[in-house]
Amino acid sequence: MHEATVCTEGCFIKCKNFFCEHGQRLSELLHLCSDVIEKIGKGDTSQKIDIKVERYSLQRLIDSINKLSKDIEELINLNHELAIGICEHFDVLRRLQEGDFSAKASEDSSIEIVKMLGQLINRQRERFLDYIDKIKEQHSEMVKIYEQERVILSSIGVAILITEEDMTVEFVNEEFERLTGYTKKEIEGKMRWSDFIPEDILPQAIEYHKLRRISPSLAPSQYEIKIKDKHGRIKDALMTVAMIPYTKKSIKSIIDITERKKIQEQLLHSQKIESLGMLSGRIAHEYKNILTGVLGFAAILDAKIQDENLKKYVQKIVEAGQRARDLSNTLLTFSRKEDISTVTKINLNKFLVNYSEFLRSIIGRDIELKLNLPESEVLYEIDPAHLEVIVLNLVTNSRDAMPEGGEVVITLNEIHLNSDYQNTHPLVKPGNYLVLSISDTGTGMDEETKKRVFEPFFTTKPKGKGTGLGLTTVYGLVKGYNGHIHLYSELGQGTTFKIYFPQKNKINMELINKEILKGNETVLLVDDDAQVRQYIGSFLRDYGYTVYEAENGEQALKIFEEYKEKIDLCLIDFIMPVITGLEVKKRINSINPKTKILIMSGNPITLKDTTIIEKSISPEEILFKIRNILDQKE
Amino acid sequence: MADRLLDYSGLKCPYPILKLSVQYPQFKEGEIVEVIGDCPTFEKDIKAWCQKLGKTIINLEKHGLKIKVTIRI
Ligand SMILES: Nc1ncnc2c1ncn2[C@@H]1O[C@H](COP(=O)(O)OP(=O)(O)O)[C@@H](O)[C@H]1O
Ligand SMILES: [Mg+2]
């Protein structure tokens, strides 16, 4: 530092002595001041002039320079702090903008505005993060809704398909997989809607597809269509189409109506046959009246005419008239809803064995007739003359279909048709039936013929050979017994006619040996109705069974738990309070899956994987059913 | 070896750090940058900058008035 100097003269400026050491000091001092000022100008405020002089003006200069240095230093510091604050906030803003939300501004600047800027940035950042959280929440909510929708679409029982504008399939559900036989994987993104349409209706389907995208109201939103499955099978379907909003995609829901259509056709067909029968019956009736007149007057004429030559002609009239009357009678069998008068209970086994002798004589040597009869005897109430007509007509047709010889098999058996069967055969009521079937190995029939065989006068046989009334008559007779005829025929393979006769008494108990209904097994009987329990329990015991009784599901499970080793079969009421029959069945099966279970119901019902008996059937029938189950016949 | 050299000689503070703030976002993370300056407060400024922005000073050399600072971005 510079030493303090004191000029003895008191005034450096007025000093006349050039060589005065004080004068030299003054110039040194001024140089020093200039140096320091220059440094301050460069921003270096570290220098201070630490000199005390006596001369006031000089001391003031020194003090001013020192003050300047201090002031400038403050300015520089402020400047630096501002600059560093700006740099920092700039960097935080930049990082936030780039999506780096870990960036946070510091809020510790001593300059208020820089500090507040930092706070502002942080607050903005938090608000942003809140928005992002909210958006994320909404997004996950949307994803959930989307997934829910997909699950609904996937599991709904209607086939669903979503197509893009270019017909590419974007989505199909499980039902669509079932309908077409393709898997989701094979279809989605790979197949087109057009791949499922049979060629003949493809142009129209494409037209609708395009039209729907141009003018949705012009394309029908629901129509019948045909769907081609993986195996090339064509299915009838009812389709509903809608555009998906904001897209060019459409959603199609498809219901398979193949079965329904087939059933409709069956109904129409039987109605047609019936009305044809009615018509021909009416005509036959009218003719018969007219013929009565013709034959009556011909008889009078015959009596009056003496001339043998003329008499011959009258005879011819009478013969022709009689033939016409016979024909009318045959036609009437078909339409007449007459009482079946000479109905008697006959043993069908015996009847068929006896009648086959006669049948063999008419079918000739080249055709073999086989009888396939059940061991137990089958009784049925029917007019044997009708049965003869039915069998004779069917067997002669078989004979005609086998000019080169072959085989005719007559089969008799009893079956139970449940309501599942009714779904596909709407005209057949569920119940027990006697089935008489006649099969041949003949020419078979094409589809056209099959449709028309029951029509009156339909024949493919040469004139004089066929009347076309055989099957018409059979149809009429079978209807008279509330029966049904089913026809199976394959060109070149053969033909089977199956006749279903309804059975009033389901099982003919008179023919069942009571001994075979007996058993020594243990049965758990569950029913909330004490009377029913008592009734069923008593005849079970009569027939040798050991019976545990339970009046509800809970009790039943308790008993079963205790005697599960002994109990062979459970007989459970379908409808019970608290725990239902099916629930009891489920729980018992979960204890022992092998336990045999029979559900009893007041009404005729059918359930999958469940054997059900109606309570109203006779004790023998219940015992018979139990025996069958225990002996694993069912 | 530095990936980049920024010479701020002749620039008065706080220009160097203001310039550096604008330039450095283009650099890659982890890059080594040498910054040269000759302002008397340069050293103080650059140190404050590095501290606030979380950068590491690897080396600091003085050649007379000039200062060379090596920074990892
Ligand atoms: N078992 C059969 N095999 C082949 N075609 C049959 C058979 N039964 C009936 N048909 C066909 O049905 C037509 C009608 O039979 P039907 O009513 O008995 O009259 P018809 O025997 O007088 O022709 C027959 O002409 C024949 O084309
Ligand atoms: Mg015939």
PDB file of N, CA and C in Angstrom, chain A residues 39 41-44 76-77 79-80 82-84 86-88 90-91 94-95 98 106 108-109, chain B residues 12-14 17-19 21-22 24-25 39-42 44-45 48-50 52-53 55 65:
ATOM      1  N   LYS A  39      -8.775  -0.055 -13.800  1.00  0.00           N
ATOM      2  CA  LYS A  39      -9.156  -1.400 -13.342  1.00  0.00           C
ATOM      3  C   LYS A  39     -10.639  -1.488 -13.030  1.00  0.00           C
ATOM      4  N   GLY A  41     -12.892   0.226 -14.333  1.00  0.00           N
ATOM      5  CA  GLY A  41     -13.567   0.207 -15.637  1.00  0.00           C
ATOM      6  C   GLY A  41     -13.636  -1.195 -16.207  1.00  0.00           C
ATOM      7  N   LYS A  42     -12.577  -2.004 -15.973  1.00  0.00           N
ATOM      8  CA  LYS A  42     -12.582  -3.386 -16.485  1.00  0.00           C
ATOM      9  C   LYS A  42     -13.420  -4.326 -15.631  1.00  0.00           C
ATOM     10  N   GLY A  43     -13.837  -3.770 -14.486  1.00  0.00           N
ATOM     11  CA  GLY A  43     -14.684  -4.622 -13.650  1.00  0.00           C
ATOM     12  C   GLY A  43     -13.938  -5.177 -12.458  1.00  0.00           C
ATOM     13  N   ASP A  44     -12.676  -4.777 -12.301  1.00  0.00           N
ATOM     14  CA  ASP A  44     -11.926  -5.270 -11.147  1.00  0.00           C
ATOM     15  C   ASP A  44     -12.042  -4.251 -10.027  1.00  0.00           C
ATOM     16  N   ILE A  76     -21.951  -4.455 -10.223  1.00  0.00           N
ATOM     17  CA  ILE A  76     -21.479  -5.691 -10.867  1.00  0.00           C
ATOM     18  C   ILE A  76     -22.101  -6.910 -10.188  1.00  0.00           C
ATOM     19  N   ASN A  77     -22.094  -6.893  -8.864  1.00  0.00           N
ATOM     20  CA  ASN A  77     -22.666  -8.032  -8.134  1.00  0.00           C
ATOM     21  C   ASN A  77     -24.136  -8.249  -8.501  1.00  0.00           C
ATOM     22  N   ASN A  79     -25.576  -7.258 -11.199  1.00  0.00           N
ATOM     23  CA  ASN A  79     -25.569  -7.716 -12.579  1.00  0.00           C
ATOM     24  C   ASN A  79     -25.324  -9.226 -12.659  1.00  0.00           C
ATOM     25  N   HIS A  80     -24.336  -9.677 -11.888  1.00  0.00           N
ATOM     26  CA  HIS A  80     -23.979 -11.097 -11.914  1.00  0.00           C
ATOM     27  C   HIS A  80     -25.088 -11.968 -11.356  1.00  0.00           C
ATOM     28  N   LEU A  82     -28.237 -11.218 -11.257  1.00  0.00           N
ATOM     29  CA  LEU A  82     -29.305 -11.229 -12.253  1.00  0.00           C
ATOM     30  C   LEU A  82     -28.998 -12.233 -13.358  1.00  0.00           C
ATOM     31  N   ALA A  83     -27.741 -12.126 -13.844  1.00  0.00           N
ATOM     32  CA  ALA A  83     -27.353 -12.977 -14.966  1.00  0.00           C
ATOM     33  C   ALA A  83     -27.438 -14.451 -14.595  1.00  0.00           C
ATOM     34  N   ILE A  84     -26.904 -14.794 -13.438  1.00  0.00           N
ATOM     35  CA  ILE A  84     -26.895 -16.210 -13.056  1.00  0.00           C
ATOM     36  C   ILE A  84     -28.324 -16.693 -12.819  1.00  0.00           C
ATOM     37  N   ILE A  86     -31.007 -15.519 -14.344  1.00  0.00           N
ATOM     38  CA  ILE A  86     -31.623 -15.706 -15.658  1.00  0.00           C
ATOM     39  C   ILE A  86     -31.147 -17.013 -16.284  1.00  0.00           C
ATOM     40  N   CYS A  87     -29.816 -17.234 -16.187  1.00  0.00           N
ATOM     41  CA  CYS A  87     -29.262 -18.469 -16.752  1.00  0.00           C
ATOM     42  C   CYS A  87     -29.957 -19.687 -16.151  1.00  0.00           C
ATOM     43  N   GLU A  88     -30.085 -19.658 -14.844  1.00  0.00           N
ATOM     44  CA  GLU A  88     -30.656 -20.824 -14.183  1.00  0.00           C
ATOM     45  C   GLU A  88     -32.123 -21.035 -14.574  1.00  0.00           C
ATOM     46  N   PHE A  90     -33.679 -19.887 -17.125  1.00  0.00           N
ATOM     47  CA  PHE A  90     -33.729 -20.215 -18.549  1.00  0.00           C
ATOM     48  C   PHE A  90     -33.545 -21.725 -18.744  1.00  0.00           C
ATOM     49  N   ASP A  91     -32.556 -22.248 -18.002  1.00  0.00           N
ATOM     50  CA  ASP A  91     -32.262 -23.672 -18.158  1.00  0.00           C
ATOM     51  C   ASP A  91     -33.419 -24.547 -17.643  1.00  0.00           C
ATOM     52  N   ARG A  94     -36.231 -24.446 -20.119  1.00  0.00           N
ATOM     53  CA  ARG A  94     -35.883 -25.234 -21.292  1.00  0.00           C
ATOM     54  C   ARG A  94     -36.088 -26.729 -21.018  1.00  0.00           C
ATOM     55  N   ARG A  95     -35.643 -27.160 -19.849  1.00  0.00           N
ATOM     56  CA  ARG A  95     -35.797 -28.590 -19.531  1.00  0.00           C
ATOM     57  C   ARG A  95     -37.269 -28.986 -19.392  1.00  0.00           C
ATOM     58  N   GLU A  98     -38.750 -29.401 -22.621  1.00  0.00           N
ATOM     59  CA  GLU A  98     -38.347 -30.662 -23.258  1.00  0.00           C
ATOM     60  C   GLU A  98     -38.978 -31.877 -22.572  1.00  0.00           C
ATOM     61  N   SER A 106     -34.643 -22.688  -8.495  1.00  0.00           N
ATOM     62  CA  SER A 106     -34.333 -22.358  -7.103  1.00  0.00           C
ATOM     63  C   SER A 106     -35.056 -21.063  -6.741  1.00  0.00           C
ATOM     64  N   ASP A 108     -34.029 -19.046  -4.111  1.00  0.00           N
ATOM     65  CA  ASP A 108     -33.227 -18.458  -3.035  1.00  0.00           C
ATOM     66  C   ASP A 108     -32.453 -17.208  -3.467  1.00  0.00           C
ATOM     67  N   SER A 109     -32.806 -16.641  -4.620  1.00  0.00           N
ATOM     68  CA  SER A 109     -32.055 -15.466  -5.055  1.00  0.00           C
ATOM     69  C   SER A 109     -32.353 -14.292  -4.128  1.00  0.00           C
TER      70      SER A 109
ATOM     71  N   LYS B  12     -17.005  -8.994 -21.639  1.00  0.00           N
ATOM     72  CA  LYS B  12     -17.138  -8.627 -20.234  1.00  0.00           C
ATOM     73  C   LYS B  12     -18.205  -9.476 -19.584  1.00  0.00           C
ATOM     74  N   CYS B  13     -17.966  -9.783 -18.325  1.00  0.00           N
ATOM     75  CA  CYS B  13     -18.973 -10.519 -17.591  1.00  0.00           C
ATOM     76  C   CYS B  13     -20.174  -9.622 -17.375  1.00  0.00           C
ATOM     77  N   PRO B  14     -21.422 -10.163 -17.331  1.00  0.00           N
ATOM     78  CA  PRO B  14     -21.713 -11.603 -17.346  1.00  0.00           C
ATOM     79  C   PRO B  14     -22.026 -12.156 -18.738  1.00  0.00           C
ATOM     80  N   ILE B  17     -21.370 -16.109 -19.413  1.00  0.00           N
ATOM     81  CA  ILE B  17     -22.319 -17.138 -18.924  1.00  0.00           C
ATOM     82  C   ILE B  17     -23.667 -17.023 -19.618  1.00  0.00           C
ATOM     83  N   LEU B  18     -24.061 -15.780 -20.010  1.00  0.00           N
ATOM     84  CA  LEU B  18     -25.325 -15.627 -20.741  1.00  0.00           C
ATOM     85  C   LEU B  18     -25.238 -16.351 -22.078  1.00  0.00           C
ATOM     86  N   LYS B  19     -24.077 -16.179 -22.739  1.00  0.00           N
ATOM     87  CA  LYS B  19     -23.874 -16.858 -24.028  1.00  0.00           C
ATOM     88  C   LYS B  19     -23.837 -18.377 -23.845  1.00  0.00           C
ATOM     89  N   SER B  21     -25.192 -20.151 -21.551  1.00  0.00           N
ATOM     90  CA  SER B  21     -26.521 -20.690 -21.255  1.00  0.00           C
ATOM     91  C   SER B  21     -27.310 -20.955 -22.527  1.00  0.00           C
ATOM     92  N   VAL B  22     -27.145 -20.054 -23.513  1.00  0.00           N
ATOM     93  CA  VAL B  22     -27.905 -20.199 -24.745  1.00  0.00           C
ATOM     94  C   VAL B  22     -27.317 -21.297 -25.639  1.00  0.00           C
ATOM     95  N   TYR B  24     -25.245 -23.967 -24.689  1.00  0.00           N
ATOM     96  CA  TYR B  24     -24.990 -25.339 -24.219  1.00  0.00           C
ATOM     97  C   TYR B  24     -26.134 -26.347 -24.446  1.00  0.00           C
ATOM     98  N   PRO B  25     -27.434 -25.911 -24.504  1.00  0.00           N
ATOM     99  CA  PRO B  25     -28.469 -26.933 -24.722  1.00  0.00           C
ATOM    100  C   PRO B  25     -28.278 -27.744 -26.006  1.00  0.00           C
ATOM    101  N   CYS B  39     -12.223 -11.896 -18.491  1.00  0.00           N
ATOM    102  CA  CYS B  39     -12.829 -10.884 -17.628  1.00  0.00           C
ATOM    103  C   CYS B  39     -12.430 -11.220 -16.184  1.00  0.00           C
ATOM    104  N   PRO B  40     -12.172 -10.209 -15.367  1.00  0.00           N
ATOM    105  CA  PRO B  40     -11.709 -10.489 -14.007  1.00  0.00           C
ATOM    106  C   PRO B  40     -12.702 -11.342 -13.199  1.00  0.00           C
ATOM    107  N   THR B  41     -14.012 -11.193 -13.503  1.00  0.00           N
ATOM    108  CA  THR B  41     -14.963 -11.968 -12.698  1.00  0.00           C
ATOM    109  C   THR B  41     -15.359 -13.271 -13.385  1.00  0.00           C
ATOM    110  N   PHE B  42     -14.684 -13.601 -14.447  1.00  0.00           N
ATOM    111  CA  PHE B  42     -15.046 -14.789 -15.226  1.00  0.00           C
ATOM    112  C   PHE B  42     -15.041 -16.063 -14.384  1.00  0.00           C
ATOM    113  N   LYS B  44     -15.299 -16.445 -11.164  1.00  0.00           N
ATOM    114  CA  LYS B  44     -16.383 -16.488 -10.183  1.00  0.00           C
ATOM    115  C   LYS B  44     -17.708 -16.851 -10.872  1.00  0.00           C
ATOM    116  N   ASP B  45     -17.952 -16.193 -12.016  1.00  0.00           N
ATOM    117  CA  ASP B  45     -19.193 -16.410 -12.756  1.00  0.00           C
ATOM    118  C   ASP B  45     -19.361 -17.857 -13.198  1.00  0.00           C
ATOM    119  N   ALA B  48     -20.119 -20.165 -10.396  1.00  0.00           N
ATOM    120  CA  ALA B  48     -21.504 -20.048  -9.928  1.00  0.00           C
ATOM    121  C   ALA B  48     -22.445 -20.735 -10.919  1.00  0.00           C
ATOM    122  N   TRP B  49     -22.160 -20.526 -12.192  1.00  0.00           N
ATOM    123  CA  TRP B  49     -23.021 -21.107 -13.246  1.00  0.00           C
ATOM    124  C   TRP B  49     -23.046 -22.640 -13.137  1.00  0.00           C
ATOM    125  N   CYS B  50     -21.800 -23.189 -13.022  1.00  0.00           N
ATOM    126  CA  CYS B  50     -21.702 -24.649 -12.948  1.00  0.00           C
ATOM    127  C   CYS B  50     -22.449 -25.193 -11.735  1.00  0.00           C
ATOM    128  N   LYS B  52     -25.025 -23.782 -10.102  1.00  0.00           N
ATOM    129  CA  LYS B  52     -26.481 -23.642 -10.229  1.00  0.00           C
ATOM    130  C   LYS B  52     -27.063 -24.648 -11.230  1.00  0.00           C
ATOM    131  N   LEU B  53     -26.347 -24.901 -12.295  1.00  0.00           N
ATOM    132  CA  LEU B  53     -26.894 -25.786 -13.323  1.00  0.00           C
ATOM    133  C   LEU B  53     -26.435 -27.235 -13.171  1.00  0.00           C
ATOM    134  N   LYS B  55     -23.347 -28.632 -13.258  1.00  0.00           N
ATOM    135  CA  LYS B  55     -22.291 -29.140 -14.143  1.00  0.00           C
ATOM    136  C   LYS B  55     -20.998 -29.263 -13.341  1.00  0.00           C
ATOM    137  N   LEU B  65      -3.993 -13.308 -17.618  1.00  0.00           N
ATOM    138  CA  LEU B  65      -5.369 -12.897 -17.368  1.00  0.00           C
ATOM    139  C   LEU B  65      -6.368 -13.947 -17.829  1.00  0.00           C
TER     140      LEU B  65
END
